[in-house]
N, CA, C and O atoms as a DFTB+ gen file, in Angstrom:
688 C
 N C O
     1  1      21.621      35.890      15.050
     2  2      22.172      34.663      15.231
     3  2      21.060      33.645      16.136
     4  3      21.027      32.420      16.025
     5  1      20.286      34.359      16.931
     6  2      19.302      33.441      17.504
     7  2      18.154      33.080      16.473
     8  3      17.562      32.011      16.622
     9  1      17.818      33.929      15.436
    10  2      16.969      33.599      14.533
    11  2      17.503      32.594      13.670
    12  3      16.680      31.788      13.238
    13  1      18.783      32.448      13.295
    14  2      19.445      31.399      12.542
    15  2      19.365      30.095      13.450
    16  3      19.015      29.049      12.902
    17  1      19.625      30.097      14.606
    18  2      19.619      28.912      15.550
    19  2      18.302      28.256      15.461
    20  3      18.169      27.066      15.173
    21  1      17.193      29.184      15.752
    22  2      15.895      28.679      15.878
    23  2      15.391      28.028      14.538
    24  3      14.511      27.168      14.518
    25  1      16.043      28.526      13.392
    26  2      15.481      28.103      12.008
    27  2      16.315      26.752      11.835
    28  3      15.765      25.810      11.264
    29  1      17.492      26.635      12.259
    30  2      18.218      25.394      12.074
    31  2      17.525      24.294      12.958
    32  3      17.488      23.139      12.535
    33  1      16.979      24.616      14.164
    34  2      16.465      23.806      14.945
    35  2      15.027      23.238      14.582
    36  3      14.680      22.088      14.852
    37  1      14.204      24.207      13.917
    38  2      13.158      23.821      13.280
    39  2      13.336      22.822      12.222
    40  3      12.690      21.775      12.185
    41  1      14.308      23.197      11.277
    42  2      14.631      22.135      10.102
    43  2      15.089      20.808      10.608
    44  3      14.715      19.775      10.052
    45  1      15.909      20.795      11.674
    46  2      16.620      19.680      12.249
    47  2      15.510      18.800      12.739
    48  3      15.487      17.601      12.461
    49  1      14.468      19.460      13.563
    50  2      13.337      18.729      14.195
    51  2      12.541      18.119      12.880
    52  3      12.281      16.917      12.834
    53  1      12.194      18.965      11.881
    54  2      11.366      18.378      10.820
    55  2      12.163      17.169      10.282
    56  3      11.592      16.079      10.280
    57  1      13.352      17.255       9.855
    58  2      14.034      16.264       9.365
    59  2      13.987      14.800      10.199
    60  3      13.904      13.678       9.699
    61  1      14.058      15.127      11.491
    62  2      14.079      13.941      12.412
    63  2      12.618      13.286      12.306
    64  3      12.444      12.070      12.237
    65  1      11.665      14.167      12.301
    66  2      10.124      13.706      12.084
    67  2       9.876      12.701      10.883
    68  3       8.909      11.944      10.801
    69  1      10.914      12.817       9.957
    70  2      10.637      12.171       8.697
    71  2      11.762      11.070       8.568
    72  3      11.918      10.377       7.563
    73  1      12.495      11.003       9.667
    74  2      13.574       9.867       9.726
    75  2      14.926      10.314       9.026
    76  3      15.760       9.471       8.696
    77  1      15.080      11.441       8.850
    78  2      16.287      12.116       8.042
    79  2      17.268      12.638       9.207
    80  3      16.908      13.000      10.327
    81  1      18.474      12.604       8.751
    82  2      19.519      13.436       9.556
    83  2      19.938      14.614       8.913
    84  3      20.325      14.551       7.746
    85  1      19.909      15.881       9.635
    86  2      19.937      16.970       9.116
    87  2      21.494      17.203       8.635
    88  3      21.709      17.857       7.614
    89  1      22.512      16.676       9.365
    90  2      23.879      16.732       8.995
    91  2      24.019      15.939       7.597
    92  3      24.671      16.426       6.674
    93  1      23.326      14.605       7.485
    94  2      23.645      14.071       6.294
    95  2      23.076      14.776       5.115
    96  3      23.690      14.768       4.047
    97  1      21.761      15.478       5.270
    98  2      21.274      16.312       4.233
    99  2      22.087      17.541       3.921
   100  3      22.172      17.952       2.764
   101  1      22.688      18.135       4.935
   102  2      23.433      19.434       4.915
   103  2      24.845      18.921       4.120
   104  3      25.336      19.720       3.322
   105  1      25.408      17.806       4.289
   106  2      26.664      17.297       3.828
   107  2      27.740      17.636       4.671
   108  3      28.898      17.407       4.320
   109  1      27.459      18.174       5.777
   110  2      28.652      18.445       6.959
   111  2      28.030      18.875       8.244
   112  3      26.820      19.091       8.319
   113  1      28.775      18.991       9.171
   114  2      28.238      19.276      10.489
   115  2      27.458      20.674      10.487
   116  3      27.989      21.664       9.985
   117  1      26.274      20.726      11.021
   118  2      25.533      21.879      11.032
   119  2      26.176      23.116      11.599
   120  3      26.040      24.192      11.018
   121  1      26.915      23.000      12.778
   122  2      27.655      24.125      13.577
   123  2      28.841      24.479      12.683
   124  3      29.170      25.663      12.624
   125  1      29.431      23.676      12.067
   126  2      30.479      24.150      10.994
   127  2      30.066      24.918       9.921
   128  3      30.669      25.935       9.578
   129  1      28.888      24.417       9.263
   130  2      28.282      25.028       8.234
   131  2      27.752      26.426       8.743
   132  3      28.043      27.399       8.046
   133  1      26.999      26.628       9.893
   134  2      26.692      27.705      10.272
   135  2      27.581      28.948      10.486
   136  3      27.253      30.130      10.386
   137  1      28.931      28.349      10.844
   138  2      29.975      29.312      11.055
   139  2      30.356      29.941       9.756
   140  3      30.663      31.133       9.719
   141  1      30.350      29.191       8.692
   142  2      30.633      29.701       7.193
   143  2      29.676      30.874       6.830
   144  3      30.080      31.903       6.288
   145  1      28.678      30.699       7.091
   146  2      27.560      31.589       6.568
   147  2      27.672      33.128       7.114
   148  3      27.534      33.453       8.293
   149  1      27.930      33.945       6.102
   150  2      28.487      35.293       6.321
   151  2      27.335      36.464       6.154
   152  3      27.366      37.572       6.690
   153  1      26.387      35.984       5.344
   154  2      25.258      37.051       5.008
   155  2      24.051      36.189       4.928
   156  3      24.014      34.962       5.014
   157  1      22.891      37.169       4.719
   158  2      21.496      36.595       4.684
   159  2      21.524      35.936       3.330
   160  3      20.887      34.883       3.344
   161  1      22.001      36.193       2.301
   162  2      21.970      35.622       0.769
   163  2      22.570      34.120       0.975
   164  3      22.010      33.197       0.384
   165  1      23.636      33.874       1.757
   166  2      24.209      32.626       1.916
   167  2      23.255      31.801       2.789
   168  3      23.033      30.619       2.525
   169  1      22.723      32.395       3.772
   170  2      21.639      31.617       4.629
   171  2      20.351      31.200       3.828
   172  3      19.766      30.122       3.933
   173  1      20.043      32.171       3.072
   174  2      18.663      31.893       2.238
   175  2      18.967      30.774       1.208
   176  3      18.145      29.910       0.902
   177  1      20.375      30.876       0.639
   178  2      20.563      29.760      -0.444
   179  2      20.754      28.359       0.372
   180  3      20.303      27.343      -0.157
   181  1      21.351      28.271       1.536
   182  2      21.520      27.028       2.267
   183  2      20.111      26.686       2.613
   184  3      19.761      25.556       2.273
   185  1      19.311      27.362       3.163
   186  2      18.055      26.949       3.819
   187  2      17.037      26.485       2.511
   188  3      16.243      25.550       2.621
   189  1      17.171      27.174       1.448
   190  2      16.344      26.777       0.177
   191  2      16.837      25.363      -0.239
   192  3      16.039      24.463      -0.501
   193  1      18.183      25.204      -0.290
   194  2      18.638      23.932      -0.618
   195  2      18.329      22.850       0.308
   196  3      18.016      21.749      -0.145
   197  1      18.389      23.064       1.586
   198  2      17.904      22.263       2.575
   199  2      16.485      21.818       2.515
   200  3      16.123      20.642       2.558
   201  1      15.689      22.894       2.409
   202  2      14.285      22.587       2.170
   203  2      14.072      21.827       1.007
   204  3      13.206      20.971       1.187
   205  1      14.527      21.834      -0.056
   206  2      14.323      21.138      -1.294
   207  2      14.605      19.670      -1.076
   208  3      13.865      18.762      -1.453
   209  1      15.835      19.517      -0.381
   210  2      16.073      17.987       0.077
   211  2      15.038      17.534       1.023
   212  3      14.471      16.455       0.853
   213  1      14.792      18.246       1.926
   214  2      13.595      17.809       2.947
   215  2      12.331      17.500       2.265
   216  3      11.685      16.514       2.620
   217  1      11.953      18.213       1.373
   218  2      10.698      17.977       0.556
   219  2      10.844      16.649      -0.324
   220  3       9.891      15.876      -0.430
   221  1      11.901      16.446      -0.865
   222  2      12.094      15.198      -1.629
   223  2      12.079      13.921      -0.815
   224  3      11.543      12.877      -1.188
   225  1      12.732      14.105       0.360
   226  2      12.660      12.951       1.538
   227  2      11.282      12.764       1.884
   228  3      10.804      11.633       1.967
   229  1      10.564      13.880       2.107
   230  2       9.166      13.748       2.715
   231  2       8.351      13.081       1.556
   232  3       7.533      12.226       1.897
   233  1       8.457      13.320       0.467
   234  2       7.753      12.470      -0.796
   235  2       8.064      11.029      -0.784
   236  3       7.198      10.162      -0.905
   237  1       9.258      10.806      -0.642
   238  2       9.622       9.438      -0.565
   239  2       9.294       8.679       0.599
   240  3       9.101       7.470       0.471
   241  1       9.196       9.287       1.843
   242  2       8.905       8.873       3.026
   243  2       7.357       8.506       2.975
   244  3       6.927       7.505       3.550
   245  1       6.612       9.300       2.312
   246  2       5.116       9.265       2.162
   247  2       4.717       7.989       1.198
   248  3       3.837       7.157       1.420
   249  1       5.505       8.056       0.196
   250  2       5.347       7.021      -0.782
   251  2       5.610       5.573      -0.081
   252  3       4.802       4.645      -0.114
   253  1       6.747       5.546       0.492
   254  2       7.068       4.357       1.251
   255  2       6.139       3.878       2.279
   256  3       5.909       2.675       2.406
   257  1       5.561       4.833       3.066
   258  2       4.597       4.488       4.042
   259  2       3.369       4.142       3.419
   260  3       2.669       3.309       3.995
   261  1       2.904       4.727       2.134
   262  2       1.703       4.254       1.554
   263  2       1.775       2.929       1.023
   264  3       0.788       2.194       1.034
   265  1       3.055       2.521       0.484
   266  2       2.984       1.172      -0.063
   267  2       3.295       0.134       0.967
   268  3       3.159      -1.058       0.690
   269  1       3.720       0.545       2.184
   270  2       3.733      -0.490       3.242
   271  2       2.402      -0.817       3.696
   272  3       2.024      -1.971       3.899
   273  1       1.636       0.309       3.867
   274  2       0.183       0.315       4.237
   275  2      -0.556      -0.602       3.410
   276  3      -1.385      -1.370       3.900
   277  1      -0.254      -0.551       1.978
   278  2      -1.037      -1.351       0.971
   279  2      -0.551      -2.739       1.008
   280  3      -1.243      -3.707       0.691
   281  1       0.651      -2.793       1.404
   282  2       1.230      -4.289       1.411
   283  2       0.634      -4.998       2.694
   284  3       0.351      -6.196       2.689
   285  1       0.492      -4.315       3.607
   286  2      -0.066      -4.906       4.980
   287  2      -1.630      -5.380       4.502
   288  3      -2.064      -6.521       4.655
   289  1      -2.345      -4.300       3.916
   290  2      -3.582      -4.770       3.592
   291  2      -3.738      -6.087       2.729
   292  3      -4.492      -7.033       2.954
   293  1      -2.877      -5.925       1.727
   294  2      -2.932      -7.110       0.714
   295  2      -2.460      -8.450       1.406
   296  3      -2.940      -9.508       0.997
   297  1      -1.540      -8.452       2.437
   298  2      -1.363      -9.598       3.185
   299  2      -2.348      -9.988       4.087
   300  3      -2.481     -11.192       4.307
   301  1      -3.153      -9.072       4.720
   302  2      -4.366      -9.384       5.416
   303  2      -5.302     -10.113       4.416
   304  3      -5.828     -11.181       4.730
   305  1      -5.496      -9.557       3.271
   306  2      -6.484     -10.040       2.248
   307  2      -6.112     -11.518       1.969
   308  3      -6.985     -12.385       2.013
   309  1      -4.829     -11.807       1.684
   310  2      -4.476     -13.197       1.276
   311  2      -4.633     -13.992       2.632
   312  3      -5.016     -15.143       2.422
   313  1      -4.473     -13.740       3.748
   314  2      -4.400     -14.476       4.937
   315  2      -5.908     -14.857       5.306
   316  3      -6.164     -15.928       5.855
   317  1      -6.959     -13.857       4.952
   318  2      -8.341     -13.923       5.255
   319  2      -9.220     -14.040       4.129
   320  3     -10.402     -13.739       4.297
   321  1      -8.796     -14.460       2.925
   322  2      -9.682     -14.295       1.953
   323  2     -10.881     -15.261       2.083
   324  3     -11.938     -14.906       1.561
   325  1     -10.818     -16.566       2.793
   326  2     -11.820     -17.338       3.006
   327  2     -12.847     -16.842       3.929
   328  3     -13.928     -17.411       4.081
   329  1     -12.507     -15.811       4.523
   330  2     -13.652     -15.172       5.342
   331  2     -14.747     -14.465       4.691
   332  3     -14.549     -13.377       4.150
   333  1     -15.910     -15.032       4.714
   334  2     -16.922     -14.110       3.740
   335  2     -17.218     -12.831       4.282
   336  3     -17.773     -12.000       3.563
   337  1     -16.944     -12.586       5.360
   338  2     -17.334     -11.258       5.919
   339  2     -15.953     -10.189       5.761
   340  3     -15.870      -9.144       6.406
   341  1     -15.091     -10.575       4.962
   342  2     -13.789      -9.738       4.771
   343  2     -14.284      -8.501       3.875
   344  3     -14.715      -8.731       2.745
   345  1     -14.228      -7.295       4.335
   346  2     -14.576      -6.129       3.439
   347  2     -13.408      -5.081       3.661
   348  3     -12.558      -5.129       4.550
   349  1     -13.547      -4.099       2.641
   350  2     -12.728      -3.063       3.064
   351  2     -12.599      -2.496       4.385
   352  3     -11.523      -2.195       4.902
   353  1     -13.872      -2.348       4.974
   354  2     -13.974      -1.708       6.260
   355  2     -13.184      -2.609       7.222
   356  3     -12.415      -2.044       8.000
   357  1     -13.282      -3.849       7.253
   358  2     -12.785      -4.825       8.212
   359  2     -11.187      -4.631       8.039
   360  3     -10.489      -4.458       9.038
   361  1     -10.693      -4.660       6.881
   362  2      -9.195      -4.346       6.755
   363  2      -8.751      -3.170       7.199
   364  3      -7.681      -3.103       7.803
   365  1      -9.613      -1.950       6.928
   366  2      -9.269      -0.520       7.389
   367  2      -9.298      -0.502       8.948
   368  3      -8.456       0.163       9.553
   369  1     -10.226      -1.200       9.594
   370  2     -10.237      -1.136      10.905
   371  2      -9.076      -1.776      11.518
   372  3      -8.534      -1.206      12.465
   373  1      -8.673      -2.789      11.131
   374  2      -7.477      -3.602      11.582
   375  2      -6.142      -2.671      11.336
   376  3      -5.206      -2.718      12.134
   377  1      -6.122      -1.897      10.278
   378  2      -4.878      -1.163      10.064
   379  2      -5.141       0.167      10.635
   380  3      -4.123       0.846      10.773
   381  1      -6.359       0.771      11.041
   382  2      -6.322       2.079      11.491
   383  2      -6.386       3.166      10.512
   384  3      -6.022       4.311      10.780
   385  1      -6.884       2.778       9.291
   386  2      -6.964       3.904       8.221
   387  2      -8.437       3.926       7.666
   388  3      -9.270       3.081       7.995
   389  1      -8.656       4.823       6.914
   390  2     -10.062       5.019       6.220
   391  2     -10.019       4.103       4.984
   392  3      -8.999       3.742       4.397
   393  1     -11.412       3.754       4.654
   394  2     -11.537       3.076       3.507
   395  2     -11.344       3.817       2.102
   396  3     -10.895       3.294       1.082
   397  1     -11.754       5.083       2.246
   398  2     -11.357       6.017       1.119
   399  2      -9.827       5.950       0.755
   400  3      -9.480       5.756      -0.410
   401  1      -8.886       6.121       1.815
   402  2      -7.574       6.241       1.644
   403  2      -6.985       4.862       1.083
   404  3      -6.009       4.893       0.333
   405  1      -7.580       3.656       1.450
   406  2      -7.188       2.376       0.990
   407  2      -7.670       2.165      -0.338
   408  3      -7.097       1.405      -1.118
   409  1      -8.647       2.775      -0.612
   410  2      -9.126       2.719      -2.008
   411  2      -8.241       3.471      -3.090
   412  3      -7.983       3.095      -4.233
   413  1      -7.814       4.704      -2.395
   414  2      -6.781       5.352      -3.396
   415  2      -5.682       4.844      -3.514
   416  3      -5.032       4.986      -4.549
   417  1      -5.190       4.059      -2.344
   418  2      -4.016       3.213      -2.622
   419  2      -4.044       2.214      -3.687
   420  3      -3.151       2.216      -4.534
   421  1      -5.045       1.314      -3.719
   422  2      -5.401       0.330      -4.589
   423  2      -5.404       1.007      -6.168
   424  3      -4.934       0.473      -7.173
   425  1      -6.013       2.215      -6.088
   426  2      -6.194       2.687      -7.594
   427  2      -4.841       3.218      -8.068
   428  3      -4.498       3.123      -9.246
   429  1      -4.029       3.818      -7.058
   430  2      -2.700       4.255      -7.562
   431  2      -1.715       3.302      -7.715
   432  3      -0.948       3.384      -8.674
   433  1      -1.615       2.327      -6.833
   434  2      -0.434       1.331      -7.005
   435  2      -0.794       0.072      -7.585
   436  3       0.071      -0.665      -8.056
   437  1      -2.028      -0.232      -7.585
   438  2      -2.441      -1.538      -8.272
   439  2      -3.346      -1.385      -9.492
   440  3      -3.669      -2.333     -10.208
   441  1      -3.755      -0.047      -9.687
   442  2      -4.600       0.275     -10.865
   443  2      -5.863      -0.631     -10.702
   444  3      -6.423      -0.994     -11.736
   445  1      -6.312      -0.988      -9.610
   446  2      -7.674      -1.610      -9.519
   447  2      -8.411      -1.185      -8.112
   448  3      -7.969      -0.323      -7.352
   449  1      -9.539      -1.896      -7.915
   450  2     -10.183      -1.598      -6.723
   451  2      -9.885      -2.729      -5.654
   452  3      -9.377      -3.814      -5.934
   453  1     -10.273      -2.321      -4.388
   454  2     -10.230      -3.527      -3.304
   455  2     -10.948      -4.861      -3.721
   456  3     -10.444      -5.984      -3.702
   457  1     -12.386      -4.475      -4.151
   458  2     -13.131      -5.557      -4.407
   459  2     -12.584      -6.387      -5.525
   460  3     -12.490      -7.601      -5.342
   461  1     -12.228      -5.882      -6.619
   462  2     -11.594      -6.519      -7.807
   463  2     -10.372      -7.294      -7.351
   464  3     -10.148      -8.412      -7.813
   465  1      -9.544      -6.704      -6.417
   466  2      -8.307      -7.370      -6.093
   467  2      -8.731      -8.541      -5.250
   468  3      -8.078      -9.577      -5.380
   469  1      -9.748      -8.517      -4.394
   470  2     -10.005      -9.510      -3.360
   471  2     -10.771     -10.687      -4.221
   472  3     -10.644     -11.881      -3.950
   473  1     -11.532     -10.215      -5.227
   474  2     -12.009     -11.175      -6.196
   475  2     -11.074     -12.057      -6.883
   476  3     -11.239     -13.262      -7.079
   477  1      -9.998     -11.287      -7.257
   478  2      -9.036     -12.031      -7.971
   479  2      -8.184     -13.143      -7.048
   480  3      -7.812     -14.241      -7.462
   481  1      -7.973     -12.634      -5.769
   482  2      -7.350     -13.594      -4.858
   483  2      -8.124     -14.813      -4.699
   484  3      -7.598     -15.925      -4.754
   485  1      -9.509     -14.602      -4.481
   486  2     -10.561     -15.637      -4.314
   487  2     -10.552     -16.601      -5.498
   488  3     -10.548     -17.824      -5.361
   489  1     -10.550     -15.985      -6.631
   490  2     -10.594     -16.823      -7.962
   491  2      -9.524     -17.564      -8.219
   492  3      -9.733     -18.680      -8.695
   493  1      -8.348     -17.203      -8.010
   494  2      -7.057     -17.783      -7.995
   495  2      -6.985     -19.040      -7.261
   496  3      -6.628     -20.110      -7.754
   497  1      -7.388     -18.826      -5.904
   498  2      -7.527     -19.946      -4.848
   499  2      -8.488     -20.855      -5.344
   500  3      -8.178     -22.045      -5.284
   501  1      -9.663     -20.535      -5.854
   502  2     -10.566     -21.443      -6.229
   503  2     -10.020     -22.160      -7.430
   504  3     -10.170     -23.381      -7.447
   505  1      -9.425     -21.596      -8.409
   506  2      -8.820     -22.335      -9.622
   507  2      -7.962     -23.432      -9.181
   508  3      -8.030     -24.551      -9.690
   509  1      -7.023     -23.074      -8.083
   510  2      -6.072     -24.018      -7.499
   511  2      -6.898     -25.105      -6.859
   512  3      -6.577     -26.261      -7.132
   513  1      -7.737     -24.937      -6.190
   514  2      -8.521     -25.946      -5.389
   515  2      -9.264     -26.738      -6.447
   516  3      -9.347     -27.955      -6.282
   517  1      -9.792     -26.202      -7.472
   518  2     -10.627     -26.950      -8.326
   519  2      -9.774     -28.046      -9.085
   520  3     -10.256     -29.137      -9.389
   521  1      -8.481     -27.681      -9.366
   522  2      -7.629     -28.434     -10.105
   523  2      -6.862     -29.551      -9.152
   524  3      -6.610     -30.670      -9.598
   525  1      -6.551     -29.203      -7.958
   526  2      -5.816     -29.921      -7.110
   527  2      -6.658     -30.727      -6.153
   528  3      -6.030     -31.529      -5.461
   529  1      -7.900     -30.666      -5.995
   530  2      -8.695     -31.512      -5.004
   531  2      -9.872     -31.879      -5.628
   532  3     -10.393     -31.286      -6.573
   533  1     -10.323     -32.990      -5.008
   534  2     -11.737     -33.500      -5.688
   535  2     -12.938     -32.879      -4.646
   536  3     -14.046     -33.397      -4.503
   537  1     -12.525     -31.817      -4.047
   538  2     -13.713     -31.264      -3.127
   539  2     -14.846     -30.740      -3.874
   540  3     -14.614     -30.164      -4.937
   541  1     -16.152     -30.877      -3.418
   542  2     -17.165     -30.317      -4.182
   543  2     -17.054     -28.828      -4.270
   544  3     -16.371     -28.151      -3.501
   545  1     -17.767     -28.367      -5.253
   546  2     -17.689     -26.969      -5.645
   547  2     -18.220     -26.045      -4.483
   548  3     -17.665     -24.969      -4.259
   549  1     -19.256     -26.461      -3.776
   550  2     -19.802     -25.821      -2.726
   551  2     -18.835     -25.644      -1.779
   552  3     -18.722     -24.510      -1.313
   553  1     -18.025     -26.616      -1.345
   554  2     -17.003     -26.624      -0.318
   555  2     -15.970     -25.553      -0.840
   556  3     -15.614     -24.663      -0.068
   557  1     -15.483     -25.609      -2.116
   558  2     -14.486     -24.707      -2.555
   559  2     -14.993     -23.372      -2.312
   560  3     -14.308     -22.548      -1.707
   561  1     -16.214     -23.096      -2.770
   562  2     -16.943     -21.732      -2.632
   563  2     -16.754     -21.293      -1.288
   564  3     -16.266     -20.176      -1.113
   565  1     -17.101     -22.077      -0.210
   566  2     -17.053     -21.551       1.174
   567  2     -15.666     -21.316       1.523
   568  3     -15.442     -20.285       2.157
   569  1     -14.698     -22.069       1.234
   570  2     -13.377     -21.930       1.379
   571  2     -12.551     -20.637       0.833
   572  3     -11.547     -20.108       1.310
   573  1     -13.268     -20.322      -0.267
   574  2     -12.830     -18.980      -0.890
   575  2     -13.717     -17.732      -0.468
   576  3     -13.623     -16.661      -1.066
   577  1     -14.545     -17.924       0.549
   578  2     -15.359     -16.799       1.198
   579  2     -16.644     -16.437       0.510
   580  3     -17.130     -15.309       0.590
   581  1     -17.218     -17.495      -0.216
   582  2     -18.441     -17.248      -0.886
   583  2     -19.454     -18.125      -0.065
   584  3     -19.186     -19.301       0.184
   585  1     -20.539     -17.577       0.322
   586  2     -21.618     -18.551       1.150
   587  2     -22.457     -18.803       0.277
   588  3     -23.173     -19.745       0.617
   589  1     -22.766     -18.265      -0.986
   590  2     -23.818     -18.632      -1.920
   591  2     -22.976     -19.405      -3.117
   592  3     -22.199     -18.758      -3.819
   593  1     -23.133     -20.541      -3.273
   594  2     -22.384     -21.290      -4.428
   595  2     -22.763     -20.704      -5.753
   596  3     -21.914     -20.559      -6.632
   597  1     -24.041     -20.356      -5.924
   598  2     -24.547     -19.759      -7.285
   599  2     -23.794     -18.454      -7.594
   600  3     -23.345     -18.180      -8.706
   601  1     -23.699     -17.662      -6.482
   602  2     -22.962     -16.386      -6.837
   603  2     -21.573     -16.781      -7.138
   604  3     -20.965     -16.211      -8.045
   605  1     -20.986     -17.795      -6.382
   606  2     -19.585     -18.200      -6.564
   607  2     -19.414     -18.545      -8.097
   608  3     -18.507     -18.118      -8.812
   609  1     -20.427     -19.380      -8.478
   610  2     -20.284     -19.805      -9.889
   611  2     -20.390     -18.817     -10.972
   612  3     -19.809     -18.884     -12.055
   613  1     -21.224     -17.852     -10.557
   614  2     -21.518     -16.709     -11.662
   615  2     -20.162     -15.805     -11.559
   616  3     -19.752     -15.362     -12.631
   617  1     -19.474     -15.508     -10.458
   618  2     -18.373     -14.702     -10.229
   619  2     -17.166     -15.626     -11.022
   620  3     -16.387     -15.102     -11.819
   621  1     -17.139     -16.933     -10.713
   622  2     -16.047     -17.680     -11.542
   623  2     -16.147     -17.753     -12.862
   624  3     -15.147     -17.690     -13.578
   625  1     -17.319     -17.889     -13.318
   626  2     -17.605     -17.756     -14.924
   627  2     -17.105     -16.472     -15.339
   628  3     -16.285     -16.440     -16.256
   629  1     -17.482     -15.432     -14.798
   630  2     -17.012     -14.042     -15.160
   631  2     -15.696     -13.817     -15.019
   632  3     -15.207     -12.956     -15.751
   633  1     -14.989     -14.392     -14.242
   634  2     -13.578     -14.337     -14.010
   635  2     -12.669     -15.166     -15.042
   636  3     -11.635     -14.718     -15.539
   637  1     -13.188     -16.399     -15.283
   638  2     -12.412     -17.341     -16.142
   639  2     -13.158     -17.630     -17.471
   640  3     -12.621     -18.275     -18.371
   641  1     -14.222     -17.207     -17.550
   642  2     -15.228     -17.487     -18.856
   643  2     -15.434     -19.065     -18.872
   644  3     -15.654     -19.655     -19.930
   645  1     -15.361     -19.651     -17.777
   646  2     -15.810     -21.128     -17.642
   647  2     -16.477     -21.249     -16.357
   648  3     -16.020     -20.641     -15.389
   649  1     -17.583     -22.023     -16.247
   650  2     -18.107     -22.551     -15.041
   651  2     -17.093     -23.400     -14.196
   652  3     -16.176     -24.028     -14.724
   653  1     -17.308     -23.375     -12.944
   654  2     -16.274     -24.168     -12.079
   655  2     -16.177     -25.722     -12.588
   656  3     -15.098     -26.271     -12.811
   657  1     -17.341     -26.300     -12.728
   658  2     -17.311     -27.698     -13.231
   659  2     -16.316     -27.889     -14.574
   660  3     -15.409     -28.719     -14.645
   661  1     -16.647     -27.044     -15.497
   662  2     -16.077     -27.098     -16.825
   663  2     -14.613     -26.920     -16.688
   664  3     -13.822     -27.659     -17.275
   665  1     -14.187     -25.796     -15.801
   666  2     -12.923     -25.444     -15.735
   667  2     -12.025     -26.666     -15.153
   668  3     -10.925     -26.971     -15.613
   669  1     -12.672     -27.319     -14.063
   670  2     -12.117     -28.471     -13.323
   671  2     -11.830     -29.642     -14.413
   672  3     -10.748     -30.227     -14.458
   673  1     -12.839     -29.902     -15.227
   674  2     -12.821     -30.866     -16.391
   675  2     -11.584     -30.519     -17.460
   676  3     -10.799     -31.398     -17.818
   677  1     -11.508     -29.283     -17.879
   678  2     -10.583     -28.894     -18.730
   679  2      -9.068     -28.795     -18.297
   680  3      -8.122     -28.778     -19.085
   681  1      -8.979     -28.727     -16.824
   682  2      -7.636     -28.432     -16.245
   683  2      -7.214     -29.537     -15.359
   684  3      -6.152     -29.417     -14.750
   685  1      -7.887     -30.530     -15.232
   686  2      -7.614     -31.701     -14.513
   687  2      -6.471     -32.572     -15.223
   688  3      -6.106     -33.636     -14.724
């Protein structure tokens, strides 16, 4: 009986650590359920079923946490895209995660890299500014996180297939 209580306590603590309720997973009150267990086969069957449910919840919990972390990183990128010193390392430092982990999240959930995603944010903002404002291209480049207007123009042309000036003329 002591072995069974320790096992149930261990499972209950693990369930709580992933934000689950052991009673919910078991389908009824644990004490009532344990009173029904008559032999080791029933106990093993119950534990195996519970462990399977805990494993499924753990996978869901990890996926949700990873997606939340990626969402926080993306929000930071949208908020600070105009900062020319924004890098994967600065985002990771603010979130308290490693650059390799964030890189994995971008590949897994966005099918791209951090740099490509940041570039697309900056280029989309630049396209908006080119069409909606009369600002000089050098000013728009700086607003979008590019200190070098020539590199901005090169990146913009690579992204849109048009140089910034031509894009403005065609979309004004």
